[in-house]
Amino acid sequence: MKKTLVFIILFLTLNYLSAGKLEFKQRLIQSATEKAQNGDPNAQFTLGEMYYLGFLGKKDYKKAIDWYEKAAKNGHIKAMFNLGYIYFTGKGAENDYSKARYWFEQAAENGDPKAQRYLGEIFYKGLGVAKDYKKAFYWYKKTADLGYPKAQYIVGQMYKRGLGVEKDLEKAKYYLIRSASQSCSEAELELGKMYLNGEGVEKSEEKALYYLKKALKDGKKEAKKYLEKIEE
């Protein structure tokens, strides 16, 4: 933790150094490089960040990936996630879902919730692999149980539709309510429809109105047509 803090401070310092302190900046870079070359994963990750974000001048994605890989191989979880993200999005390297999945798996198995969510998406959509709803559910649920609203919404939907898990409307409602409590408009809309139609819940126009109005307020325009049905 102390080493991580040191390099975060170094990272921020480099960002704000003025041109008049170029010599000091170069000394800091040299110090970080020496530590990185000696195998310090925090220094390796920090250099990866510097090259990726362009804090050492022009962005250099190749060097960024090289340092991220060194850090990742030394157990740096954030570096693992960053590599997965680069290959998933194609921002810094050619899009490669196979490599993205590999690095997300390394980070996810070490408990990184964002990597777990991306793995859920990969298996749910079949990105570079055959669709696998069971694996998608497994990874999404890990993230959902940590409190991430979008993952809670997706898990709720998977319970509702029986995708990758046995259909269970009670559990679907549980996860959708947790997601809606964090203003996820998709979950609010889904709950509104469920209460409007009495699907897995006791039909309630009052609760339907509550969730549909929240969904509309939070940007889900589709909620308007359901509200109009109630008001007819």
PDB file of N, CA and C in Angstrom, residues 76-180:
ATOM      1  N   HIS A  76       0.080  -7.216 -10.454  1.00  0.00           N
ATOM      2  CA  HIS A  76      -0.617  -5.936 -10.301  1.00  0.00           C
ATOM      3  C   HIS A  76      -1.999  -6.039 -10.951  1.00  0.00           C
ATOM      4  N   ILE A  77      -3.038  -6.036 -10.132  1.00  0.00           N
ATOM      5  CA  ILE A  77      -4.401  -6.297 -10.611  1.00  0.00           C
ATOM      6  C   ILE A  77      -4.903  -5.183 -11.534  1.00  0.00           C
ATOM      7  N   LYS A  78      -4.625  -3.946 -11.191  1.00  0.00           N
ATOM      8  CA  LYS A  78      -5.068  -2.827 -12.022  1.00  0.00           C
ATOM      9  C   LYS A  78      -4.436  -2.904 -13.409  1.00  0.00           C
ATOM     10  N   ALA A  79      -3.181  -3.331 -13.475  1.00  0.00           N
ATOM     11  CA  ALA A  79      -2.515  -3.483 -14.770  1.00  0.00           C
ATOM     12  C   ALA A  79      -3.198  -4.570 -15.592  1.00  0.00           C
ATOM     13  N   MET A  80      -3.609  -5.651 -14.929  1.00  0.00           N
ATOM     14  CA  MET A  80      -4.341  -6.725 -15.621  1.00  0.00           C
ATOM     15  C   MET A  80      -5.629  -6.169 -16.226  1.00  0.00           C
ATOM     16  N   PHE A  81      -6.360  -5.404 -15.406  1.00  0.00           N
ATOM     17  CA  PHE A  81      -7.615  -4.826 -15.910  1.00  0.00           C
ATOM     18  C   PHE A  81      -7.355  -3.883 -17.074  1.00  0.00           C
ATOM     19  N   ASN A  82      -6.340  -3.026 -16.946  1.00  0.00           N
ATOM     20  CA  ASN A  82      -6.053  -2.060 -18.008  1.00  0.00           C
ATOM     21  C   ASN A  82      -5.738  -2.752 -19.328  1.00  0.00           C
ATOM     22  N   LEU A  83      -4.996  -3.855 -19.270  1.00  0.00           N
ATOM     23  CA  LEU A  83      -4.696  -4.607 -20.486  1.00  0.00           C
ATOM     24  C   LEU A  83      -5.975  -5.171 -21.103  1.00  0.00           C
ATOM     25  N   GLY A  84      -6.841  -5.711 -20.253  1.00  0.00           N
ATOM     26  CA  GLY A  84      -8.113  -6.213 -20.742  1.00  0.00           C
ATOM     27  C   GLY A  84      -8.920  -5.122 -21.406  1.00  0.00           C
ATOM     28  N   TYR A  85      -8.939  -3.955 -20.784  1.00  0.00           N
ATOM     29  CA  TYR A  85      -9.709  -2.819 -21.306  1.00  0.00           C
ATOM     30  C   TYR A  85      -9.154  -2.352 -22.651  1.00  0.00           C
ATOM     31  N   ILE A  86      -7.840  -2.297 -22.762  1.00  0.00           N
ATOM     32  CA  ILE A  86      -7.206  -1.866 -24.013  1.00  0.00           C
ATOM     33  C   ILE A  86      -7.611  -2.795 -25.161  1.00  0.00           C
ATOM     34  N   TYR A  87      -7.526  -4.095 -24.930  1.00  0.00           N
ATOM     35  CA  TYR A  87      -7.856  -5.041 -25.998  1.00  0.00           C
ATOM     36  C   TYR A  87      -9.365  -5.132 -26.232  1.00  0.00           C
ATOM     37  N   PHE A  88     -10.159  -4.873 -25.206  1.00  0.00           N
ATOM     38  CA  PHE A  88     -11.617  -4.906 -25.347  1.00  0.00           C
ATOM     39  C   PHE A  88     -12.112  -3.729 -26.186  1.00  0.00           C
ATOM     40  N   THR A  89     -11.578  -2.562 -25.907  1.00  0.00           N
ATOM     41  CA  THR A  89     -12.043  -1.334 -26.565  1.00  0.00           C
ATOM     42  C   THR A  89     -11.274  -0.982 -27.831  1.00  0.00           C
ATOM     43  N   GLY A  90     -10.065  -1.520 -27.962  1.00  0.00           N
ATOM     44  CA  GLY A  90      -9.223  -1.127 -29.085  1.00  0.00           C
ATOM     45  C   GLY A  90      -8.602   0.237 -28.902  1.00  0.00           C
ATOM     46  N   LYS A  91      -8.589   0.740 -27.679  1.00  0.00           N
ATOM     47  CA  LYS A  91      -7.992   2.052 -27.396  1.00  0.00           C
ATOM     48  C   LYS A  91      -6.545   1.861 -26.931  1.00  0.00           C
ATOM     49  N   GLY A  92      -5.644   1.806 -27.900  1.00  0.00           N
ATOM     50  CA  GLY A  92      -4.241   1.616 -27.573  1.00  0.00           C
ATOM     51  C   GLY A  92      -3.649   0.392 -28.232  1.00  0.00           C
ATOM     52  N   ALA A  93      -4.512  -0.463 -28.758  1.00  0.00           N
ATOM     53  CA  ALA A  93      -4.069  -1.656 -29.483  1.00  0.00           C
ATOM     54  C   ALA A  93      -5.240  -2.142 -30.328  1.00  0.00           C
ATOM     55  N   GLU A  94      -4.945  -3.038 -31.264  1.00  0.00           N
ATOM     56  CA  GLU A  94      -6.016  -3.584 -32.090  1.00  0.00           C
ATOM     57  C   GLU A  94      -6.988  -4.369 -31.204  1.00  0.00           C
ATOM     58  N   ASN A  95      -8.268  -4.186 -31.473  1.00  0.00           N
ATOM     59  CA  ASN A  95      -9.287  -4.903 -30.709  1.00  0.00           C
ATOM     60  C   ASN A  95      -9.051  -6.413 -30.791  1.00  0.00           C
ATOM     61  N   ASP A  96      -9.017  -7.062 -29.616  1.00  0.00           N
ATOM     62  CA  ASP A  96      -8.757  -8.504 -29.569  1.00  0.00           C
ATOM     63  C   ASP A  96      -9.483  -9.068 -28.348  1.00  0.00           C
ATOM     64  N   TYR A  97     -10.684  -9.634 -28.570  1.00  0.00           N
ATOM     65  CA  TYR A  97     -11.487 -10.123 -27.450  1.00  0.00           C
ATOM     66  C   TYR A  97     -10.848 -11.310 -26.740  1.00  0.00           C
ATOM     67  N   SER A  98     -10.045 -12.075 -27.464  1.00  0.00           N
ATOM     68  CA  SER A  98      -9.374 -13.210 -26.842  1.00  0.00           C
ATOM     69  C   SER A  98      -8.376 -12.736 -25.789  1.00  0.00           C
ATOM     70  N   LYS A  99      -7.564 -11.735 -26.171  1.00  0.00           N
ATOM     71  CA  LYS A  99      -6.600 -11.169 -25.221  1.00  0.00           C
ATOM     72  C   LYS A  99      -7.325 -10.423 -24.102  1.00  0.00           C
ATOM     73  N   ALA A 100      -8.399  -9.726 -24.466  1.00  0.00           N
ATOM     74  CA  ALA A 100      -9.177  -9.011 -23.443  1.00  0.00           C
ATOM     75  C   ALA A 100      -9.709  -9.991 -22.413  1.00  0.00           C
ATOM     76  N   ARG A 101     -10.261 -11.096 -22.883  1.00  0.00           N
ATOM     77  CA  ARG A 101     -10.805 -12.094 -21.967  1.00  0.00           C
ATOM     78  C   ARG A 101      -9.720 -12.658 -21.052  1.00  0.00           C
ATOM     79  N   TYR A 102      -8.553 -12.934 -21.632  1.00  0.00           N
ATOM     80  CA  TYR A 102      -7.452 -13.478 -20.832  1.00  0.00           C
ATOM     81  C   TYR A 102      -7.098 -12.554 -19.669  1.00  0.00           C
ATOM     82  N   TRP A 103      -6.915 -11.262 -19.978  1.00  0.00           N
ATOM     83  CA  TRP A 103      -6.488 -10.337 -18.930  1.00  0.00           C
ATOM     84  C   TRP A 103      -7.617 -10.024 -17.956  1.00  0.00           C
ATOM     85  N   PHE A 104      -8.847  -9.940 -18.459  1.00  0.00           N
ATOM     86  CA  PHE A 104      -9.977  -9.742 -17.543  1.00  0.00           C
ATOM     87  C   PHE A 104     -10.109 -10.932 -16.597  1.00  0.00           C
ATOM     88  N   GLU A 105      -9.861 -12.134 -17.101  1.00  0.00           N
ATOM     89  CA  GLU A 105      -9.934 -13.311 -16.239  1.00  0.00           C
ATOM     90  C   GLU A 105      -8.882 -13.256 -15.136  1.00  0.00           C
ATOM     91  N   GLN A 106      -7.666 -12.804 -15.484  1.00  0.00           N
ATOM     92  CA  GLN A 106      -6.615 -12.683 -14.471  1.00  0.00           C
ATOM     93  C   GLN A 106      -7.040 -11.706 -13.373  1.00  0.00           C
ATOM     94  N   ALA A 107      -7.584 -10.561 -13.801  1.00  0.00           N
ATOM     95  CA  ALA A 107      -8.010  -9.550 -12.822  1.00  0.00           C
ATOM     96  C   ALA A 107      -9.239 -10.007 -12.050  1.00  0.00           C
ATOM     97  N   ALA A 108     -10.198 -10.624 -12.754  1.00  0.00           N
ATOM     98  CA  ALA A 108     -11.447 -11.062 -12.119  1.00  0.00           C
ATOM     99  C   ALA A 108     -11.192 -12.128 -11.060  1.00  0.00           C
ATOM    100  N   GLU A 109     -10.287 -13.042 -11.356  1.00  0.00           N
ATOM    101  CA  GLU A 109      -9.969 -14.096 -10.395  1.00  0.00           C
ATOM    102  C   GLU A 109      -9.253 -13.547  -9.169  1.00  0.00           C
ATOM    103  N   ASN A 110      -8.720 -12.343  -9.290  1.00  0.00           N
ATOM    104  CA  ASN A 110      -8.118 -11.649  -8.156  1.00  0.00           C
ATOM    105  C   ASN A 110      -9.087 -10.655  -7.518  1.00  0.00           C
ATOM    106  N   GLY A 111     -10.370 -10.762  -7.896  1.00  0.00           N
ATOM    107  CA  GLY A 111     -11.407  -9.986  -7.213  1.00  0.00           C
ATOM    108  C   GLY A 111     -11.743  -8.632  -7.788  1.00  0.00           C
ATOM    109  N   ASP A 112     -11.242  -8.297  -8.987  1.00  0.00           N
ATOM    110  CA  ASP A 112     -11.536  -6.977  -9.549  1.00  0.00           C
ATOM    111  C   ASP A 112     -12.973  -6.962 -10.100  1.00  0.00           C
ATOM    112  N   PRO A 113     -13.865  -6.150  -9.525  1.00  0.00           N
ATOM    113  CA  PRO A 113     -15.278  -6.178  -9.937  1.00  0.00           C
ATOM    114  C   PRO A 113     -15.527  -5.671 -11.346  1.00  0.00           C
ATOM    115  N   LYS A 114     -14.734  -4.700 -11.801  1.00  0.00           N
ATOM    116  CA  LYS A 114     -14.936  -4.193 -13.161  1.00  0.00           C
ATOM    117  C   LYS A 114     -14.561  -5.257 -14.194  1.00  0.00           C
ATOM    118  N   ALA A 115     -13.501  -5.997 -13.918  1.00  0.00           N
ATOM    119  CA  ALA A 115     -13.105  -7.087 -14.811  1.00  0.00           C
ATOM    120  C   ALA A 115     -14.184  -8.165 -14.830  1.00  0.00           C
ATOM    121  N   GLN A 116     -14.773  -8.430 -13.683  1.00  0.00           N
ATOM    122  CA  GLN A 116     -15.848  -9.419 -13.599  1.00  0.00           C
ATOM    123  C   GLN A 116     -17.042  -8.985 -14.454  1.00  0.00           C
ATOM    124  N   ARG A 117     -17.363  -7.700 -14.403  1.00  0.00           N
ATOM    125  CA  ARG A 117     -18.491  -7.202 -15.201  1.00  0.00           C
ATOM    126  C   ARG A 117     -18.207  -7.335 -16.694  1.00  0.00           C
ATOM    127  N   TYR A 118     -16.985  -6.989 -17.114  1.00  0.00           N
ATOM    128  CA  TYR A 118     -16.638  -7.112 -18.528  1.00  0.00           C
ATOM    129  C   TYR A 118     -16.654  -8.574 -18.983  1.00  0.00           C
ATOM    130  N   LEU A 119     -16.241  -9.485 -18.118  1.00  0.00           N
ATOM    131  CA  LEU A 119     -16.311 -10.902 -18.469  1.00  0.00           C
ATOM    132  C   LEU A 119     -17.761 -11.329 -18.653  1.00  0.00           C
ATOM    133  N   GLY A 120     -18.621 -10.827 -17.772  1.00  0.00           N
ATOM    134  CA  GLY A 120     -20.044 -11.102 -17.925  1.00  0.00           C
ATOM    135  C   GLY A 120     -20.536 -10.658 -19.293  1.00  0.00           C
ATOM    136  N   GLU A 121     -20.124  -9.466 -19.715  1.00  0.00           N
ATOM    137  CA  GLU A 121     -20.544  -8.932 -21.011  1.00  0.00           C
ATOM    138  C   GLU A 121     -19.990  -9.775 -22.164  1.00  0.00           C
ATOM    139  N   ILE A 122     -18.746 -10.197 -22.041  1.00  0.00           N
ATOM    140  CA  ILE A 122     -18.127 -11.013 -23.091  1.00  0.00           C
ATOM    141  C   ILE A 122     -18.899 -12.307 -23.314  1.00  0.00           C
ATOM    142  N   PHE A 123     -19.238 -12.990 -22.219  1.00  0.00           N
ATOM    143  CA  PHE A 123     -19.951 -14.260 -22.352  1.00  0.00           C
ATOM    144  C   PHE A 123     -21.431 -14.057 -22.685  1.00  0.00           C
ATOM    145  N   TYR A 124     -22.011 -12.964 -22.213  1.00  0.00           N
ATOM    146  CA  TYR A 124     -23.425 -12.683 -22.500  1.00  0.00           C
ATOM    147  C   TYR A 124     -23.639 -12.386 -23.985  1.00  0.00           C
ATOM    148  N   LYS A 125     -22.734 -11.594 -24.548  1.00  0.00           N
ATOM    149  CA  LYS A 125     -22.878 -11.178 -25.947  1.00  0.00           C
ATOM    150  C   LYS A 125     -22.143 -12.093 -26.927  1.00  0.00           C
ATOM    151  N   GLY A 126     -21.311 -12.999 -26.387  1.00  0.00           N
ATOM    152  CA  GLY A 126     -20.539 -13.863 -27.267  1.00  0.00           C
ATOM    153  C   GLY A 126     -19.464 -13.108 -28.019  1.00  0.00           C
ATOM    154  N   LEU A 127     -18.702 -12.281 -27.313  1.00  0.00           N
ATOM    155  CA  LEU A 127     -17.644 -11.481 -27.937  1.00  0.00           C
ATOM    156  C   LEU A 127     -16.351 -12.293 -27.992  1.00  0.00           C
ATOM    157  N   GLY A 128     -16.064 -12.839 -29.169  1.00  0.00           N
ATOM    158  CA  GLY A 128     -14.856 -13.648 -29.328  1.00  0.00           C
ATOM    159  C   GLY A 128     -15.007 -15.066 -28.804  1.00  0.00           C
ATOM    160  N   VAL A 129     -16.161 -15.375 -28.270  1.00  0.00           N
ATOM    161  CA  VAL A 129     -16.457 -16.721 -27.758  1.00  0.00           C
ATOM    162  C   VAL A 129     -17.918 -17.038 -28.085  1.00  0.00           C
ATOM    163  N   ALA A 130     -18.284 -18.311 -27.940  1.00  0.00           N
ATOM    164  CA  ALA A 130     -19.692 -18.670 -28.073  1.00  0.00           C
ATOM    165  C   ALA A 130     -20.442 -18.100 -26.868  1.00  0.00           C
ATOM    166  N   LYS A 131     -21.667 -17.651 -27.074  1.00  0.00           N
ATOM    167  CA  LYS A 131     -22.461 -17.152 -25.953  1.00  0.00           C
ATOM    168  C   LYS A 131     -22.570 -18.222 -24.883  1.00  0.00           C
ATOM    169  N   ASP A 132     -22.403 -17.793 -23.641  1.00  0.00           N
ATOM    170  CA  ASP A 132     -22.486 -18.739 -22.529  1.00  0.00           C
ATOM    171  C   ASP A 132     -23.166 -18.012 -21.369  1.00  0.00           C
ATOM    172  N   TYR A 133     -24.480 -18.187 -21.264  1.00  0.00           N
ATOM    173  CA  TYR A 133     -25.236 -17.447 -20.258  1.00  0.00           C
ATOM    174  C   TYR A 133     -24.893 -17.879 -18.834  1.00  0.00           C
ATOM    175  N   LYS A 134     -24.498 -19.137 -18.664  1.00  0.00           N
ATOM    176  CA  LYS A 134     -24.124 -19.589 -17.317  1.00  0.00           C
ATOM    177  C   LYS A 134     -22.877 -18.859 -16.830  1.00  0.00           C
ATOM    178  N   LYS A 135     -21.874 -18.754 -17.701  1.00  0.00           N
ATOM    179  CA  LYS A 135     -20.657 -18.024 -17.329  1.00  0.00           C
ATOM    180  C   LYS A 135     -20.949 -16.535 -17.173  1.00  0.00           C
ATOM    181  N   ALA A 136     -21.791 -16.011 -18.054  1.00  0.00           N
ATOM    182  CA  ALA A 136     -22.161 -14.596 -17.958  1.00  0.00           C
ATOM    183  C   ALA A 136     -22.832 -14.333 -16.621  1.00  0.00           C
ATOM    184  N   PHE A 137     -23.765 -15.188 -16.251  1.00  0.00           N
ATOM    185  CA  PHE A 137     -24.467 -15.017 -14.979  1.00  0.00           C
ATOM    186  C   PHE A 137     -23.499 -15.106 -13.806  1.00  0.00           C
ATOM    187  N   TYR A 138     -22.580 -16.060 -13.872  1.00  0.00           N
ATOM    188  CA  TYR A 138     -21.599 -16.251 -12.799  1.00  0.00           C
ATOM    189  C   TYR A 138     -20.812 -14.955 -12.529  1.00  0.00           C
ATOM    190  N   TRP A 139     -20.317 -14.349 -13.595  1.00  0.00           N
ATOM    191  CA  TRP A 139     -19.494 -13.157 -13.418  1.00  0.00           C
ATOM    192  C   TRP A 139     -20.320 -11.915 -13.098  1.00  0.00           C
ATOM    193  N   TYR A 140     -21.470 -11.773 -13.763  1.00  0.00           N
ATOM    194  CA  TYR A 140     -22.325 -10.626 -13.467  1.00  0.00           C
ATOM    195  C   TYR A 140     -22.789 -10.658 -12.007  1.00  0.00           C
ATOM    196  N   LYS A 141     -23.124 -11.825 -11.505  1.00  0.00           N
ATOM    197  CA  LYS A 141     -23.643 -11.924 -10.138  1.00  0.00           C
ATOM    198  C   LYS A 141     -22.582 -11.530  -9.116  1.00  0.00           C
ATOM    199  N   LYS A 142     -21.335 -11.893  -9.377  1.00  0.00           N
ATOM    200  CA  LYS A 142     -20.264 -11.485  -8.472  1.00  0.00           C
ATOM    201  C   LYS A 142     -20.221  -9.962  -8.340  1.00  0.00           C
ATOM    202  N   THR A 143     -20.338  -9.291  -9.483  1.00  0.00           N
ATOM    203  CA  THR A 143     -20.321  -7.827  -9.478  1.00  0.00           C
ATOM    204  C   THR A 143     -21.587  -7.262  -8.849  1.00  0.00           C
ATOM    205  N   ALA A 144     -22.724  -7.893  -9.163  1.00  0.00           N
ATOM    206  CA  ALA A 144     -24.005  -7.432  -8.613  1.00  0.00           C
ATOM    207  C   ALA A 144     -24.004  -7.520  -7.090  1.00  0.00           C
ATOM    208  N   ASP A 145     -23.462  -8.593  -6.564  1.00  0.00           N
ATOM    209  CA  ASP A 145     -23.460  -8.779  -5.112  1.00  0.00           C
ATOM    210  C   ASP A 145     -22.515  -7.820  -4.397  1.00  0.00           C
ATOM    211  N   LEU A 146     -21.660  -7.154  -5.178  1.00  0.00           N
ATOM    212  CA  LEU A 146     -20.796  -6.113  -4.607  1.00  0.00           C
ATOM    213  C   LEU A 146     -21.464  -4.740  -4.679  1.00  0.00           C
ATOM    214  N   GLY A 147     -22.678  -4.709  -5.280  1.00  0.00           N
ATOM    215  CA  GLY A 147     -23.448  -3.463  -5.266  1.00  0.00           C
ATOM    216  C   GLY A 147     -23.462  -2.652  -6.535  1.00  0.00           C
ATOM    217  N   TYR A 148     -22.967  -3.207  -7.651  1.00  0.00           N
ATOM    218  CA  TYR A 148     -22.943  -2.449  -8.897  1.00  0.00           C
ATOM    219  C   TYR A 148     -24.315  -2.473  -9.556  1.00  0.00           C
ATOM    220  N   PRO A 149     -24.967  -1.315  -9.737  1.00  0.00           N
ATOM    221  CA  PRO A 149     -26.369  -1.275 -10.180  1.00  0.00           C
ATOM    222  C   PRO A 149     -26.636  -1.866 -11.561  1.00  0.00           C
ATOM    223  N   LYS A 150     -25.751  -1.617 -12.542  1.00  0.00           N
ATOM    224  CA  LYS A 150     -25.994  -2.158 -13.878  1.00  0.00           C
ATOM    225  C   LYS A 150     -25.928  -3.680 -13.859  1.00  0.00           C
ATOM    226  N   ALA A 151     -24.974  -4.222 -13.100  1.00  0.00           N
ATOM    227  CA  ALA A 151     -24.875  -5.683 -12.986  1.00  0.00           C
ATOM    228  C   ALA A 151     -26.087  -6.246 -12.258  1.00  0.00           C
ATOM    229  N   GLN A 152     -26.585  -5.533 -11.258  1.00  0.00           N
ATOM    230  CA  GLN A 152     -27.785  -5.971 -10.548  1.00  0.00           C
ATOM    231  C   GLN A 152     -28.980  -6.024 -11.494  1.00  0.00           C
ATOM    232  N   TYR A 153     -29.081  -5.031 -12.361  1.00  0.00           N
ATOM    233  CA  TYR A 153     -30.166  -5.012 -13.349  1.00  0.00           C
ATOM    234  C   TYR A 153     -30.074  -6.230 -14.267  1.00  0.00           C
ATOM    235  N   ILE A 154     -28.867  -6.506 -14.772  1.00  0.00           N
ATOM    236  CA  ILE A 154     -28.705  -7.627 -15.702  1.00  0.00           C
ATOM    237  C   ILE A 154     -28.990  -8.959 -15.019  1.00  0.00           C
ATOM    238  N   VAL A 155     -28.515  -9.109 -13.775  1.00  0.00           N
ATOM    239  CA  VAL A 155     -28.794 -10.340 -13.026  1.00  0.00           C
ATOM    240  C   VAL A 155     -30.297 -10.487 -12.808  1.00  0.00           C
ATOM    241  N   GLY A 156     -30.956  -9.386 -12.489  1.00  0.00           N
ATOM    242  CA  GLY A 156     -32.408  -9.415 -12.335  1.00  0.00           C
ATOM    243  C   GLY A 156     -33.098  -9.879 -13.606  1.00  0.00           C
ATOM    244  N   GLN A 157     -32.637  -9.363 -14.726  1.00  0.00           N
ATOM    245  CA  GLN A 157     -33.212  -9.748 -16.014  1.00  0.00           C
ATOM    246  C   GLN A 157     -32.948 -11.219 -16.334  1.00  0.00           C
ATOM    247  N   MET A 158     -31.767 -11.697 -15.962  1.00  0.00           N
ATOM    248  CA  MET A 158     -31.433 -13.099 -16.240  1.00  0.00           C
ATOM    249  C   MET A 158     -32.280 -14.042 -15.387  1.00  0.00           C
ATOM    250  N   TYR A 159     -32.533 -13.646 -14.137  1.00  0.00           N
ATOM    251  CA  TYR A 159     -33.455 -14.429 -13.297  1.00  0.00           C
ATOM    252  C   TYR A 159     -34.875 -14.373 -13.886  1.00  0.00           C
ATOM    253  N   LYS A 160     -35.250 -13.221 -14.362  1.00  0.00           N
ATOM    254  CA  LYS A 160     -36.603 -13.035 -14.895  1.00  0.00           C
ATOM    255  C   LYS A 160     -36.841 -13.874 -16.162  1.00  0.00           C
ATOM    256  N   ARG A 161     -35.818 -13.990 -16.968  1.00  0.00           N
ATOM    257  CA  ARG A 161     -35.948 -14.693 -18.249  1.00  0.00           C
ATOM    258  C   ARG A 161     -35.418 -16.119 -18.214  1.00  0.00           C
ATOM    259  N   GLY A 162     -34.761 -16.484 -17.102  1.00  0.00           N
ATOM    260  CA  GLY A 162     -34.187 -17.825 -17.010  1.00  0.00           C
ATOM    261  C   GLY A 162     -32.991 -18.020 -17.914  1.00  0.00           C
ATOM    262  N   LEU A 163     -32.130 -17.011 -18.000  1.00  0.00           N
ATOM    263  CA  LEU A 163     -30.932 -17.084 -18.831  1.00  0.00           C
ATOM    264  C   LEU A 163     -29.722 -17.438 -17.973  1.00  0.00           C
ATOM    265  N   GLY A 164     -29.185 -18.619 -18.173  1.00  0.00           N
ATOM    266  CA  GLY A 164     -28.003 -19.039 -17.427  1.00  0.00           C
ATOM    267  C   GLY A 164     -28.292 -19.439 -16.006  1.00  0.00           C
ATOM    268  N   VAL A 165     -29.562 -19.390 -15.618  1.00  0.00           N
ATOM    269  CA  VAL A 165     -29.972 -19.714 -14.251  1.00  0.00           C
ATOM    270  C   VAL A 165     -31.458 -20.063 -14.295  1.00  0.00           C
ATOM    271  N   GLU A 166     -31.902 -20.816 -13.318  1.00  0.00           N
ATOM    272  CA  GLU A 166     -33.320 -21.171 -13.287  1.00  0.00           C
ATOM    273  C   GLU A 166     -34.167 -19.911 -13.068  1.00  0.00           C
ATOM    274  N   LYS A 167     -35.244 -19.815 -13.826  1.00  0.00           N
ATOM    275  CA  LYS A 167     -36.122 -18.646 -13.725  1.00  0.00           C
ATOM    276  C   LYS A 167     -36.648 -18.506 -12.300  1.00  0.00           C
ATOM    277  N   ASP A 168     -36.546 -17.285 -11.779  1.00  0.00           N
ATOM    278  CA  ASP A 168     -36.976 -17.037 -10.399  1.00  0.00           C
ATOM    279  C   ASP A 168     -37.394 -15.567 -10.314  1.00  0.00           C
ATOM    280  N   LEU A 169     -38.690 -15.325 -10.374  1.00  0.00           N
ATOM    281  CA  LEU A 169     -39.193 -13.947 -10.398  1.00  0.00           C
ATOM    282  C   LEU A 169     -38.989 -13.227  -9.072  1.00  0.00           C
ATOM    283  N   GLU A 170     -38.954 -13.978  -7.979  1.00  0.00           N
ATOM    284  CA  GLU A 170     -38.719 -13.350  -6.676  1.00  0.00           C
ATOM    285  C   GLU A 170     -37.300 -12.796  -6.602  1.00  0.00           C
ATOM    286  N   LYS A 171     -36.339 -13.591  -7.068  1.00  0.00           N
ATOM    287  CA  LYS A 171     -34.949 -13.121  -7.087  1.00  0.00           C
ATOM    288  C   LYS A 171     -34.765 -12.010  -8.123  1.00  0.00           C
ATOM    289  N   ALA A 172     -35.497 -12.118  -9.226  1.00  0.00           N
ATOM    290  CA  ALA A 172     -35.438 -11.053 -10.235  1.00  0.00           C
ATOM    291  C   ALA A 172     -35.865  -9.731  -9.608  1.00  0.00           C
ATOM    292  N   LYS A 173     -36.970  -9.768  -8.875  1.00  0.00           N
ATOM    293  CA  LYS A 173     -37.469  -8.552  -8.223  1.00  0.00           C
ATOM    294  C   LYS A 173     -36.443  -8.016  -7.220  1.00  0.00           C
ATOM    295  N   TYR A 174     -35.824  -8.922  -6.457  1.00  0.00           N
ATOM    296  CA  TYR A 174     -34.835  -8.521  -5.453  1.00  0.00           C
ATOM    297  C   TYR A 174     -33.691  -7.729  -6.091  1.00  0.00           C
ATOM    298  N   TYR A 175     -33.129  -8.256  -7.166  1.00  0.00           N
ATOM    299  CA  TYR A 175     -31.988  -7.578  -7.794  1.00  0.00           C
ATOM    300  C   TYR A 175     -32.419  -6.302  -8.524  1.00  0.00           C
ATOM    301  N   LEU A 176     -33.577  -6.324  -9.113  1.00  0.00           N
ATOM    302  CA  LEU A 176     -34.058  -5.127  -9.798  1.00  0.00           C
ATOM    303  C   LEU A 176     -34.340  -3.997  -8.815  1.00  0.00           C
ATOM    304  N   ILE A 177     -34.877  -4.340  -7.650  1.00  0.00           N
ATOM    305  CA  ILE A 177     -35.134  -3.315  -6.632  1.00  0.00           C
ATOM    306  C   ILE A 177     -33.812  -2.741  -6.122  1.00  0.00           C
ATOM    307  N   ARG A 178     -32.822  -3.602  -5.915  1.00  0.00           N
ATOM    308  CA  ARG A 178     -31.503  -3.115  -5.475  1.00  0.00           C
ATOM    309  C   ARG A 178     -30.907  -2.174  -6.520  1.00  0.00           C
ATOM    310  N   SER A 179     -31.064  -2.533  -7.778  1.00  0.00           N
ATOM    311  CA  SER A 179     -30.531  -1.696  -8.852  1.00  0.00           C
ATOM    312  C   SER A 179     -31.288  -0.373  -8.938  1.00  0.00           C
ATOM    313  N   ALA A 180     -32.612  -0.442  -8.867  1.00  0.00           N
ATOM    314  CA  ALA A 180     -33.439   0.763  -8.955  1.00  0.00           C
ATOM    315  C   ALA A 180     -33.174   1.715  -7.801  1.00  0.00           C
TER     316      ALA A 180
END
